[in-house]
mmCIF file of C-alpha atoms in Angstrom:
data_model
loop_
_atom_site.group_PDB
_atom_site.id
_atom_site.type_symbol
_atom_site.label_atom_id
_atom_site.label_comp_id
_atom_site.label_asym_id
_atom_site.label_seq_id
_atom_site.Cartn_x
_atom_site.Cartn_y
_atom_site.Cartn_z
ATOM 1 C CA TRP A 1 52.571 39.950 31.735
ATOM 2 C CA GLY A 2 55.097 41.871 29.655
ATOM 3 C CA TYR A 3 53.731 41.213 26.180
ATOM 4 C CA ASN A 4 53.392 44.880 25.264
ATOM 5 C CA ARG A 5 57.095 45.625 25.163
ATOM 6 C CA ALA A 6 58.517 48.214 22.819
ATOM 7 C CA PRO A 7 60.686 46.869 19.995
ATOM 8 C CA ARG A 8 64.423 47.307 20.561
ATOM 9 C CA HIS A 9 64.855 49.020 17.193
ATOM 10 C CA PRO A 10 62.476 51.194 15.154
ATOM 11 C CA VAL A 11 59.948 49.081 13.256
ATOM 12 C CA SER A 12 57.324 50.202 10.761
ATOM 13 C CA LEU A 13 53.777 49.443 11.834
ATOM 14 C CA LEU A 14 50.557 49.288 9.834
ATOM 15 C CA ASP A 15 47.487 48.720 12.004
ATOM 16 C CA LEU A 16 44.452 47.146 10.336
ATOM 17 C CA HIS A 17 41.581 45.526 12.195
ATOM 18 C CA GLY A 18 37.847 45.003 12.012
ATOM 19 C CA PHE A 19 35.251 46.762 14.153
ATOM 20 C CA ASP A 20 33.618 43.640 15.565
ATOM 21 C CA ASP A 21 36.612 41.298 15.854
ATOM 22 C CA VAL A 22 36.120 39.312 19.068
ATOM 23 C CA TYR A 23 38.983 36.904 18.261
ATOM 24 C CA VAL A 24 41.737 39.542 18.215
ATOM 25 C CA PRO A 25 40.027 42.563 19.810
ATOM 26 C CA ALA A 26 41.483 45.964 18.978
ATOM 27 C CA ASN A 27 40.181 47.539 22.175
ATOM 28 C CA ALA A 28 38.125 46.855 25.269
ATOM 29 C CA SER A 29 34.829 47.724 23.588
ATOM 30 C CA ASN A 30 34.941 44.583 21.442
ATOM 31 C CA GLY A 31 36.670 42.354 23.991
ATOM 32 C CA PHE A 32 35.302 40.575 27.020
ATOM 33 C CA GLY A 33 37.248 42.447 29.737
ATOM 34 C CA GLY A 34 38.740 40.918 32.851
ATOM 35 C CA ALA A 35 42.332 40.857 31.584
ATOM 36 C CA PRO A 36 45.348 42.052 33.601
ATOM 37 C CA ASP A 37 47.731 44.912 32.853
ATOM 38 C CA GLY A 38 45.412 47.038 30.687
ATOM 39 C CA ALA A 39 44.650 44.198 28.278
ATOM 40 C CA THR A 40 41.308 42.858 27.073
ATOM 41 C CA THR A 41 40.134 39.260 26.710
ATOM 42 C CA SER A 42 39.264 37.678 23.364
ATOM 43 C CA HIS A 43 36.438 35.258 22.565
ATOM 44 C CA ASP A 44 38.820 32.327 23.085
ATOM 45 C CA ARG A 45 40.067 33.846 26.396
ATOM 46 C CA PHE A 46 43.478 35.056 25.226
ATOM 47 C CA PHE A 47 44.677 38.438 26.495
ATOM 48 C CA TYR A 48 45.403 41.262 24.044
ATOM 49 C CA HIS A 49 46.686 44.768 24.708
ATOM 50 C CA GLU A 50 44.600 47.508 23.159
ATOM 51 C CA VAL A 51 45.779 48.920 19.827
ATOM 52 C CA PRO A 52 46.507 52.458 21.137
ATOM 53 C CA ALA A 53 48.830 51.042 23.812
ATOM 54 C CA ILE A 54 50.701 48.945 21.249
ATOM 55 C CA THR A 55 51.069 51.735 18.710
ATOM 56 C CA ARG A 56 52.381 54.096 21.416
ATOM 57 C CA GLN A 57 55.098 51.558 22.265
ATOM 58 C CA PHE A 58 56.150 51.299 18.600
ATOM 59 C CA ALA A 59 56.083 55.104 18.191
ATOM 60 C CA ARG A 60 58.230 55.672 21.278
ATOM 61 C CA ALA A 61 60.774 53.085 20.103
ATOM 62 C CA ALA A 62 60.981 54.811 16.714
ATOM 63 C CA GLY A 63 61.329 58.285 18.265
ATOM 64 C CA CYS A 64 58.074 59.498 16.693
ATOM 65 C CA ASN A 65 56.286 62.670 17.695
ATOM 66 C CA LEU A 66 53.383 61.183 19.650
ATOM 67 C CA THR A 67 51.218 64.287 19.211
ATOM 68 C CA ALA A 68 51.482 64.178 15.401
ATOM 69 C CA ASN A 69 50.877 60.445 15.052
ATOM 70 C CA ARG A 70 47.152 60.282 14.304
ATOM 71 C CA PRO A 71 44.810 57.954 12.394
ATOM 72 C CA HIS A 72 44.498 58.679 8.688
ATOM 73 C CA PRO A 73 40.865 59.449 7.798
ATOM 74 C CA THR A 74 39.300 57.529 4.908
ATOM 75 C CA LYS A 75 35.933 57.588 3.146
ATOM 76 C CA PHE A 76 35.114 54.305 4.922
ATOM 77 C CA ASP A 77 35.369 55.658 8.485
ATOM 78 C CA GLY A 78 32.193 55.078 10.443
ATOM 79 C CA LEU A 79 30.701 52.689 7.881
ATOM 80 C CA ARG A 80 29.456 49.299 9.007
ATOM 81 C CA ARG A 81 27.706 46.563 7.067
#
């Protein structure tokens, strides 16, 4: 499918997404599965690569240390309304 290609040049990336987003799922747990190439399927049947796979591609392209690139904890982690 080829949609999860690394950028040709380093690009800054800020990843924000909701826990229960079924329209642009961040990972397989809130998608509908059945997508090719490690992707997940959205509510409207589009295929999306999981966020960790995308951020790894951006990090590699930018020459980042993949072991030091971790989520930033906030006081809102784990909260759901």
